[in-house]
Tab-separated table of C-alpha atoms in Angstrom:
chain	number	residue	atom	x	y	z
A	178	MET	CA	89.048	57.098	78.170
A	179	GLN	CA	85.782	58.910	78.802
A	180	ALA	CA	86.181	62.639	79.324
A	181	ALA	CA	85.246	63.978	82.739
A	182	ILE	CA	81.970	65.850	82.875
A	183	ARG	CA	82.565	69.433	83.949
A	184	PRO	CA	79.986	71.799	85.393
A	185	ALA	CA	78.883	74.753	83.338
A	186	ALA	CA	81.503	77.492	83.818
A	187	GLY	CA	80.657	81.136	84.324
A	188	ARG	CA	81.642	84.091	82.175
A	189	ASN	CA	84.172	86.589	83.504
A	190	VAL	CA	84.695	90.251	82.624
A	191	VAL	CA	87.673	92.502	83.374
A	192	VAL	CA	87.003	96.225	83.816
A	193	VAL	CA	89.986	98.555	83.356
A	194	GLY	CA	90.533	102.270	82.973
A	195	THR	CA	92.009	103.258	79.620
A	196	GLN	CA	93.207	106.752	80.542
A	197	TRP	CA	94.894	108.152	83.689
A	198	GLY	CA	92.263	106.795	86.063
A	199	ASP	CA	89.049	108.397	87.358
A	200	GLU	CA	87.115	107.170	84.306
A	201	GLY	CA	84.049	106.038	86.266
A	202	LYS	CA	84.888	102.336	86.634
A	203	GLY	CA	83.076	101.954	89.941
A	204	LYS	CA	79.678	102.907	88.558
A	205	ILE	CA	80.025	100.494	85.631
A	206	VAL	CA	81.155	97.613	87.832
A	207	ASP	CA	78.226	98.274	90.146
A	208	TRP	CA	75.857	98.415	87.137
A	209	MET	CA	77.062	95.033	85.856
A	210	THR	CA	76.814	93.243	89.194
A	211	ASP	CA	73.219	92.349	88.385
A	212	HIS	CA	74.815	89.723	86.128
A	213	ALA	CA	77.703	88.757	88.450
A	214	GLN	CA	78.015	86.777	91.637
A	215	GLY	CA	81.462	88.082	92.577
A	216	VAL	CA	83.643	91.202	92.165
A	217	VAL	CA	87.445	91.040	92.448
A	218	ARG	CA	89.991	93.799	93.144
A	219	PHE	CA	93.372	92.697	91.779
A	220	GLN	CA	95.804	95.617	92.231
A	221	GLY	CA	96.425	98.940	93.919
A	222	GLY	CA	95.340	99.921	97.398
A	223	HIS	CA	93.256	102.595	99.073
A	224	ASN	CA	94.830	105.167	96.769
A	225	ALA	CA	92.059	104.197	94.344
A	226	GLY	CA	88.617	105.729	94.639
A	227	HIS	CA	85.275	104.719	93.173
A	228	THR	CA	82.247	106.934	93.651
A	229	LEU	CA	78.865	105.234	93.240
A	230	VAL	CA	75.487	106.958	93.043
A	231	ILE	CA	72.542	104.634	93.643
A	232	ALA	CA	69.022	106.031	93.936
A	233	GLY	CA	70.545	109.454	94.472
A	234	ARG	CA	72.800	108.335	97.376
A	235	LYS	CA	76.534	108.852	96.851
A	236	THR	CA	79.022	106.348	98.312
A	237	ALA	CA	82.811	106.540	97.982
A	238	LEU	CA	84.805	103.299	98.059
A	239	GLN	CA	88.590	102.994	98.163
A	240	LEU	CA	89.542	99.395	98.886
A	241	ILE	CA	86.327	97.376	99.118
A	242	PRO	CA	85.177	96.087	95.679
A	243	SER	CA	82.272	97.984	94.140
A	244	GLY	CA	80.088	94.878	94.231
A	245	VAL	CA	79.534	95.498	97.943
A	246	MET	CA	76.641	97.808	97.064
A	247	ARG	CA	74.689	94.943	95.464
A	248	GLU	CA	73.109	92.547	97.959
A	249	GLY	CA	74.418	88.998	97.835
A	250	VAL	CA	77.459	89.679	95.618
A	251	ALA	CA	80.730	88.237	96.964
A	252	CYS	CA	83.668	90.650	97.194
A	253	TYR	CA	87.253	89.434	96.792
A	254	ILE	CA	90.509	91.294	97.457
A	255	GLY	CA	93.233	89.518	95.499
A	256	ASN	CA	96.921	89.083	96.265
A	257	GLY	CA	97.893	91.945	93.938
A	258	VAL	CA	96.328	94.497	96.323
A	259	VAL	CA	98.286	96.158	99.144
A	260	VAL	CA	96.205	96.501	102.303
A	261	ASP	CA	96.331	99.012	105.147
A	262	PRO	CA	94.595	97.077	107.977
A	263	ALA	CA	93.403	100.183	109.825
A	264	HIS	CA	91.949	101.738	106.689
A	265	MET	CA	90.278	98.513	105.619
A	266	LEU	CA	88.476	98.141	108.946
A	267	SER	CA	87.469	101.798	108.902
A	268	GLU	CA	86.001	101.446	105.417
A	269	ILE	CA	84.128	98.292	106.396
A	270	GLU	CA	82.613	100.085	109.388
A	271	ARG	CA	81.638	103.080	107.255
A	272	ILE	CA	79.794	100.864	104.752
A	273	GLU	CA	78.159	98.831	107.523
A	274	ALA	CA	76.856	102.096	108.994
A	275	LEU	CA	74.759	102.403	105.812
A	276	GLY	CA	73.010	99.156	106.741
A	277	ILE	CA	74.976	97.057	104.230
A	278	ASP	CA	76.303	93.620	105.121
A	279	VAL	CA	80.037	93.445	104.346
A	280	ARG	CA	81.940	90.901	106.438
A	281	SER	CA	79.911	87.805	105.555
A	282	ARG	CA	80.784	88.203	101.849
A	283	LEU	CA	84.237	89.821	101.877
A	284	PHE	CA	87.249	87.572	101.228
A	285	LEU	CA	90.800	88.868	101.752
A	286	SER	CA	93.753	87.062	100.185
A	287	GLU	CA	96.316	85.939	102.753
A	288	ALA	CA	99.020	86.873	100.241
A	289	CYS	CA	98.209	90.618	100.220
A	290	PRO	CA	101.186	92.732	101.376
A	291	LEU	CA	100.429	95.037	104.289
A	292	ILE	CA	100.760	98.810	104.318
A	293	LEU	CA	102.143	99.864	107.708
A	294	PRO	CA	102.841	103.296	109.264
A	295	PHE	CA	106.474	103.421	108.114
A	296	HIS	CA	105.325	103.034	104.500
A	297	VAL	CA	103.098	106.098	104.884
A	298	ALA	CA	105.898	108.060	106.550
A	299	LEU	CA	108.339	107.156	103.761
A	300	ASP	CA	105.843	108.092	101.050
A	301	SER	CA	105.305	111.575	102.473
A	302	ALA	CA	108.986	112.170	103.263
A	303	ARG	CA	110.132	111.198	99.769
A	304	GLU	CA	107.545	113.380	98.064
A	305	GLY	CA	108.580	116.276	100.265
A	306	ARG	CA	112.234	115.713	99.374
A	307	ARG	CA	111.421	115.650	95.652
A	308	GLU	CA	109.549	118.927	95.956
A	309	SER	CA	112.245	120.699	97.990
A	310	SER	CA	115.026	119.516	95.688
A	311	GLY	CA	113.217	120.844	92.614
A	312	SER	CA	113.148	117.439	90.916
A	313	GLY	CA	109.354	117.584	90.686
A	314	LYS	CA	106.643	115.767	92.627
A	315	ILE	CA	105.303	112.536	91.162
A	316	GLY	CA	101.941	113.242	92.773
A	317	THR	CA	101.463	110.194	94.984
A	318	THR	CA	98.510	110.087	97.368
A	319	GLY	CA	100.887	109.747	100.325
A	320	LYS	CA	99.176	106.574	101.549
A	321	GLY	CA	102.244	104.313	101.507
A	322	ILE	CA	101.317	102.365	98.388
A	323	GLY	CA	104.683	102.623	96.608
A	324	PRO	CA	106.880	101.744	99.620
A	325	ALA	CA	104.622	98.746	100.383
A	326	TYR	CA	105.070	97.421	96.840
A	327	GLU	CA	108.827	97.980	97.171
A	328	ASP	CA	108.907	95.687	100.209
A	329	LYS	CA	106.908	93.105	98.247
A	330	VAL	CA	109.346	93.110	95.335
A	331	ALA	CA	112.317	93.039	97.744
A	332	ARG	CA	110.777	89.882	99.303
A	333	ARG	CA	110.642	91.331	102.797
A	334	ALA	CA	106.971	92.395	103.025
A	335	LEU	CA	104.731	91.519	105.915
A	336	ARG	CA	101.619	89.915	104.445
A	337	VAL	CA	98.091	89.311	105.677
A	338	GLN	CA	98.978	85.714	106.520
A	339	ASP	CA	101.677	86.935	108.941
A	340	LEU	CA	98.947	88.446	111.108
A	341	LYS	CA	98.007	84.894	112.145
A	342	HIS	CA	101.441	84.346	113.711
A	343	PRO	CA	102.244	87.066	116.287
A	344	ALA	CA	105.805	85.938	117.064
A	345	ARG	CA	106.715	85.712	113.376
A	346	PHE	CA	105.064	89.058	112.709
A	347	GLU	CA	106.997	90.749	115.516
A	348	ALA	CA	110.365	89.403	114.356
A	349	LYS	CA	109.829	90.587	110.779
A	350	LEU	CA	108.399	93.903	111.951
A	351	ARG	CA	111.443	94.741	114.083
A	352	GLU	CA	113.721	94.257	111.068
A	353	LEU	CA	111.522	96.362	108.788
A	354	VAL	CA	111.204	99.221	111.256
A	355	GLU	CA	114.977	99.308	111.740
A	356	LEU	CA	115.546	99.276	107.983
A	357	HIS	CA	113.031	102.001	107.158
A	358	ASN	CA	113.999	104.212	110.104
A	359	THR	CA	117.419	104.492	108.491
A	360	GLU	CA	115.892	106.043	105.377
A	361	LEU	CA	113.538	108.221	107.416
A	362	ALA	CA	116.545	109.627	109.285
A	363	TYR	CA	118.275	110.342	105.956
A	364	LEU	CA	115.156	112.193	104.784
A	365	GLY	CA	115.026	114.220	107.991
A	366	SER	CA	111.913	112.543	109.378
A	367	PRO	CA	111.488	111.145	112.914
A	368	ALA	CA	112.012	107.460	113.592
A	369	LEU	CA	109.037	105.219	114.361
A	370	ALA	CA	108.760	102.847	117.314
A	371	TRP	CA	107.897	99.265	116.485
A	372	GLN	CA	105.736	98.473	119.551
A	373	PRO	CA	102.768	100.753	118.664
A	374	ILE	CA	102.816	99.360	115.127
A	375	LEU	CA	102.746	95.817	116.477
A	376	ASP	CA	99.928	96.609	118.897
A	377	GLY	CA	97.833	98.188	116.144
A	378	ALA	CA	98.430	95.277	113.757
A	379	MET	CA	97.524	92.633	116.344
A	380	LYS	CA	94.350	94.506	117.221
A	381	ALA	CA	93.372	94.629	113.543
A	382	ALA	CA	94.273	90.948	113.140
A	383	GLU	CA	91.420	89.929	115.446
A	384	GLN	CA	88.883	91.405	113.039
A	385	LEU	CA	90.679	90.511	109.787
A	386	ARG	CA	91.196	86.813	110.586
A	387	PRO	CA	87.618	85.774	109.699
A	388	LEU	CA	87.990	87.485	106.303
A	389	MET	CA	91.228	85.728	105.293
A	390	ALA	CA	90.846	83.293	102.417
A	391	ASP	CA	92.542	81.422	99.592
A	392	VAL	CA	91.068	83.823	97.050
A	393	GLY	CA	92.529	82.203	93.935
A	394	TYR	CA	91.000	78.839	94.771
A	395	ARG	CA	87.674	80.386	95.733
A	396	LEU	CA	87.529	82.173	92.366
A	397	TYR	CA	88.347	78.935	90.543
A	398	ALA	CA	85.584	77.111	92.410
A	399	ALA	CA	83.071	79.913	91.844
A	400	HIS	CA	83.816	79.924	88.117
A	401	ALA	CA	83.537	76.148	87.887
A	402	ALA	CA	80.177	76.323	89.639
A	403	GLY	CA	78.860	78.590	86.883
A	404	GLN	CA	79.206	81.943	88.612
A	405	ASN	CA	80.029	85.114	86.660
A	406	LEU	CA	82.913	87.180	88.006
A	407	LEU	CA	83.886	90.821	87.517
A	408	PHE	CA	87.557	91.783	87.876
A	409	GLU	CA	87.725	95.425	88.916
A	410	GLY	CA	90.823	97.435	88.024
A	411	ALA	CA	91.952	100.564	89.856
A	412	GLN	CA	93.646	103.663	88.411
A	413	GLY	CA	94.145	103.587	84.623
A	414	THR	CA	96.338	102.040	81.943
A	415	LEU	CA	98.443	105.174	81.449
A	416	LEU	CA	99.388	104.986	85.138
A	417	ASP	CA	100.604	101.385	84.827
A	418	ILE	CA	104.089	100.860	86.311
A	419	ASP	CA	105.333	99.243	83.069
A	420	HIS	CA	103.183	100.766	80.336
A	421	GLY	CA	102.279	104.196	81.677
A	422	THR	CA	103.992	107.604	81.554
A	423	TYR	CA	106.883	106.442	83.756
A	424	PRO	CA	107.947	107.691	86.319
A	425	TYR	CA	104.633	109.552	86.709
A	426	VAL	CA	102.766	106.324	87.333
A	427	THR	CA	101.339	104.256	90.166
A	428	SER	CA	103.198	101.316	91.737
A	429	SER	CA	101.202	98.421	90.289
A	430	ASN	CA	100.101	96.957	86.979
A	431	CYS	CA	96.695	98.448	86.123
A	432	VAL	CA	96.243	96.523	82.877
A	433	ALA	CA	93.850	93.675	82.143
A	434	GLY	CA	96.574	91.025	82.082
A	435	ASN	CA	97.224	91.586	85.769
A	436	ALA	CA	93.697	90.481	86.634
A	437	ALA	CA	95.067	86.932	86.460
A	438	ALA	CA	98.340	87.410	88.356
A	439	GLY	CA	96.764	89.728	90.917
A	440	SER	CA	93.952	87.355	91.852
A	441	GLY	CA	95.366	83.857	91.402
A	442	VAL	CA	93.504	82.574	88.341
A	443	GLY	CA	94.704	81.722	84.860
A	444	PRO	CA	94.300	84.128	81.917
A	445	GLY	CA	92.009	81.618	80.238
A	446	LEU	CA	89.348	82.606	82.773
A	447	LEU	CA	89.263	86.186	81.480
A	448	HIS	CA	86.700	86.256	78.671
A	449	TYR	CA	85.966	89.924	77.930
A	450	VAL	CA	87.848	93.167	78.665
A	451	LEU	CA	85.751	96.301	79.095
A	452	GLY	CA	87.737	99.518	78.795
A	453	ILE	CA	86.284	102.551	80.582
A	454	THR	CA	86.914	105.895	78.849
A	455	LYS	CA	85.726	109.398	79.632
A	456	ALA	CA	84.299	111.364	76.724
A	457	TYR	CA	87.206	113.734	77.399
A	458	THR	CA	90.471	113.243	79.327
A	459	THR	CA	91.549	113.967	82.905
A	460	ARG	CA	94.668	113.407	84.960
A	461	VAL	CA	95.606	113.840	88.637
A	462	GLY	CA	99.191	114.466	89.716
A	463	GLY	CA	102.303	115.203	87.708
A	464	GLY	CA	103.337	113.972	84.279
A	465	PRO	CA	102.804	114.771	80.599
A	466	PHE	CA	99.285	115.409	79.285
A	467	PRO	CA	99.261	116.384	75.565
A	468	THR	CA	95.643	117.572	75.337
A	469	GLU	CA	95.552	119.476	78.655
A	470	LEU	CA	93.518	122.698	78.768
A	471	PRO	CA	93.762	125.565	81.279
A	472	LEU	CA	91.193	125.205	84.069
A	473	GLU	CA	90.753	128.927	84.676
A	474	ALA	CA	88.500	129.605	81.688
A	475	GLY	CA	87.031	128.202	78.480
A	476	VAL	CA	86.532	124.503	77.801
A	477	GLY	CA	88.943	123.426	80.528
A	478	HIS	CA	86.891	125.310	83.112
A	479	HIS	CA	83.687	123.810	81.673
A	480	LEU	CA	85.005	120.240	81.924
A	481	SER	CA	86.330	120.804	85.440
A	482	THR	CA	83.198	122.387	86.875
A	483	VAL	CA	80.426	120.565	84.998
A	484	GLY	CA	82.275	117.269	85.380
A	485	GLN	CA	82.973	117.955	89.088
A	486	GLU	CA	86.542	116.859	88.483
A	487	ARG	CA	88.038	116.326	91.894
A	488	GLY	CA	89.740	113.136	93.096
A	489	THR	CA	87.625	110.725	95.147
A	490	VAL	CA	90.521	109.938	97.492
A	491	THR	CA	92.518	113.183	97.664
A	492	GLY	CA	90.022	115.880	96.670
A	493	ARG	CA	92.665	117.298	94.304
A	494	ALA	CA	91.448	119.129	91.209
A	495	ARG	CA	91.898	116.958	88.135
A	496	ARG	CA	93.647	118.355	85.095
A	497	CYS	CA	91.268	118.312	82.098
A	498	GLY	CA	91.621	118.168	78.321
A	499	TRP	CA	90.174	116.959	75.038
A	500	LEU	CA	89.773	113.272	74.283
A	501	ASP	CA	93.090	111.733	73.181
A	502	ALA	CA	92.334	108.962	70.670
A	503	ALA	CA	96.035	108.243	70.104
A	504	ALA	CA	96.532	107.544	73.814
A	505	LEU	CA	93.382	105.411	73.811
A	506	LYS	CA	94.772	103.379	70.938
A	507	ARG	CA	97.808	102.520	73.073
A	508	SER	CA	95.565	101.404	75.938
A	509	ILE	CA	93.392	99.264	73.689
A	510	ILE	CA	96.470	97.453	72.370
A	511	ILE	CA	97.916	96.843	75.852
A	512	ASN	CA	94.667	95.565	77.355
A	513	GLY	CA	93.242	93.658	74.397
A	514	VAL	CA	90.020	95.623	74.905
A	515	SER	CA	86.894	93.792	73.736
A	516	GLY	CA	84.658	96.830	74.001
A	517	LEU	CA	84.463	100.315	75.509
A	518	CYS	CA	82.150	102.130	77.853
A	519	ILE	CA	82.189	105.903	77.334
A	520	THR	CA	81.413	107.828	80.520
A	521	LYS	CA	80.479	111.451	81.267
A	522	LEU	CA	79.164	112.127	77.776
A	523	ASP	CA	76.704	114.597	79.332
A	524	VAL	CA	79.602	116.842	80.447
A	525	LEU	CA	80.111	117.800	76.778
A	526	ASP	CA	76.514	119.012	76.413
A	527	GLY	CA	76.350	122.624	75.232
A	528	LEU	CA	79.863	122.937	73.793
A	529	PRO	CA	79.686	124.479	70.285
A	530	GLU	CA	82.676	122.473	69.022
A	531	ILE	CA	84.508	119.392	70.281
A	532	ASN	CA	88.079	118.406	69.471
A	533	ILE	CA	89.513	114.907	69.283
A	534	CYS	CA	93.277	114.392	69.315
A	535	THR	CA	94.015	112.015	66.430
A	536	GLY	CA	97.810	111.942	66.822
A	537	TYR	CA	100.858	114.085	67.481
A	538	ARG	CA	103.657	115.938	65.806
A	539	LEU	CA	107.023	115.079	67.363
A	540	GLY	CA	110.408	116.050	65.963
A	541	GLY	CA	109.143	116.424	62.412
A	542	GLN	CA	107.252	113.116	62.524
A	543	THR	CA	103.544	112.424	62.770
A	544	LEU	CA	102.494	109.734	65.271
A	545	ASP	CA	99.099	108.076	65.573
A	546	VAL	CA	99.772	106.361	68.918
A	547	LEU	CA	101.068	107.604	72.262
A	548	PRO	CA	104.882	107.238	72.600
A	549	MET	CA	106.296	105.134	75.449
A	550	ASP	CA	108.759	107.755	76.730
A	551	ALA	CA	107.311	110.386	79.102
A	552	ASP	CA	109.821	113.005	77.968
A	553	GLU	CA	108.798	112.456	74.348
A	554	ILE	CA	105.121	112.666	75.321
A	555	ALA	CA	105.817	116.028	76.949
A	556	GLU	CA	107.188	117.266	73.603
A	557	CYS	CA	104.214	116.026	71.566
A	558	GLU	CA	102.082	118.609	69.783
A	559	PRO	CA	98.505	117.270	69.590
A	560	LEU	CA	96.804	117.120	66.195
A	561	TYR	CA	93.073	117.810	66.417
A	562	GLU	CA	89.992	117.015	64.413
A	563	THR	CA	87.037	119.308	65.179
A	564	LEU	CA	83.447	118.095	65.299
A	565	PRO	CA	80.250	120.085	65.891
A	566	GLY	CA	78.792	119.960	69.385
A	567	TRP	CA	75.152	119.606	70.425
A	568	THR	CA	72.701	121.702	72.404
A	569	ASP	CA	70.193	119.060	73.537
A	570	THR	CA	71.062	117.314	76.784
A	571	THR	CA	72.286	113.736	76.931
A	572	ALA	CA	71.982	113.555	80.724
A	573	GLY	CA	70.089	110.506	81.953
A	574	LEU	CA	69.342	109.057	78.497
A	575	THR	CA	69.075	105.272	78.333
A	576	ASN	CA	68.621	104.611	74.606
A	577	TRP	CA	71.000	105.211	71.695
A	578	GLU	CA	68.237	106.615	69.502
A	579	GLN	CA	67.563	109.340	72.081
A	580	LEU	CA	71.033	110.835	71.664
A	581	PRO	CA	71.446	114.078	69.670
A	582	VAL	CA	72.713	113.447	66.127
A	583	ASN	CA	76.054	115.170	66.757
A	584	ALA	CA	76.598	113.184	69.965
A	585	LYS	CA	76.181	109.978	67.947
A	586	ARG	CA	78.591	111.278	65.310
A	587	TYR	CA	81.149	112.120	67.980
A	588	LEU	CA	80.997	108.603	69.429
A	589	GLU	CA	81.086	106.997	65.998
A	590	ARG	CA	84.159	109.022	65.020
A	591	MET	CA	85.847	108.100	68.275
A	592	GLN	CA	85.140	104.432	67.597
A	593	ALA	CA	86.612	104.669	64.093
A	594	LEU	CA	89.819	106.316	65.353
A	595	ILE	CA	90.583	103.883	68.172
A	596	GLY	CA	89.637	100.601	66.516
A	597	ALA	CA	87.422	99.172	69.273
A	598	PRO	CA	83.620	98.996	69.535
A	599	ILE	CA	81.664	101.188	71.935
A	600	ASP	CA	79.392	98.798	73.809
A	601	MET	CA	78.093	101.123	76.537
A	602	VAL	CA	77.595	104.848	77.146
A	603	SER	CA	77.161	106.403	80.585
A	604	THR	CA	75.029	109.554	80.591
A	605	GLY	CA	75.071	110.378	84.305
A	606	PRO	CA	76.337	109.234	87.692
A	607	ASP	CA	73.402	107.078	88.758
A	608	ARG	CA	73.311	103.346	88.134
A	609	VAL	CA	70.383	103.683	85.698
A	610	HIS	CA	71.939	106.444	83.543
A	611	THR	CA	73.362	103.960	81.043
A	612	ILE	CA	72.916	103.168	77.350
A	613	LEU	CA	73.620	99.520	76.539
A	614	LEU	CA	74.589	98.498	73.003
A	615	ARG	CA	76.197	95.126	73.771
A	616	HIS	CA	76.333	93.517	77.216
A	617	PRO	CA	79.807	92.263	78.243
A	618	PHE	CA	78.323	89.185	79.890
A	619	ARG	CA	76.429	88.283	76.715
A	620	ALA	CA	78.905	89.379	74.037
């Protein structure tokens, strides 16, 4: 039998954060869209934030894929994303106000679970209860992400596709409101009425209907037609619900493997995994952080202020510390990282010495990889290797040979410790502030 002739397939790249999020994924995705015809979000919700700087203009995105800033690039929101209809429409309108076409190239999976007002109310009430009881805040963004994923796993979620069927939506909504009002009462929060929620959802449905799509099939067809696709992760590996510092994690799988399940394509369509890593480490919210430095003075203050370390979504100050190579090693194993992009190298300019955490001391043992247990991580004593800093600036450089000698040595030592190649270096926030060593779409 003669084999069927297949069209030339495209090449697909997954971009994931390898730390606790905020690594600069949005800029890198935007930079690579000159080689891609589509960008896919596959997990999380509008608790994620990507800040892009293009020709000096700063734009913050939360739910819309970063490819929206590149004309003609299709943007897909996969089934692994939880969607707040009101926020999504607000974000679309904000981007359209910049003169950017959004709706003609945005495709929303009908299988996305919806975030509704009772999810937001539950999120805030639970965090408040944790704080008042002294059990410690997890540090959620309060946007209803976790409760929405709970409804998904419990097989009772309202999904985007339900918006097409008002009677079905209303019946399910009444049950959910009754269920969640019971917990809100237990937490001391006021009950919510179902009618305003229904009215708001039906109003949003009118605008969302044209965006609804079978995203998995569209991605398959785009790939088969020879298009290149970028799968854009949110948060970071160490916030993954399974592999992160549980329970101080987000509510979804942030790792590269979920790019398949969260978008509706097979893992064979994922050809290269690009891990995004800051030249140092930051974290927002609660949880262990072995290399954390005080923000009030010294290097911690330098990283916080020079790096402008505040959350895109919440505005919260990020905790800052030295690069943790042992934690990076864990992320590289989990994601099967093909290559790394190091961001914010310029923030280290001017430091006389730079430390890299090469492992930990825990209970008389020496570890070279981050433990899986958050309580054990909290007990880890970081082991540091000290390298000389550099005085010349790296900001805005676009060629490896332009880097100061000690900056090169720092990156080379990092590469040796973590066991993955550095393929890109970001030297500033703008799209053009990038050093390319190996292109993910050509590797």
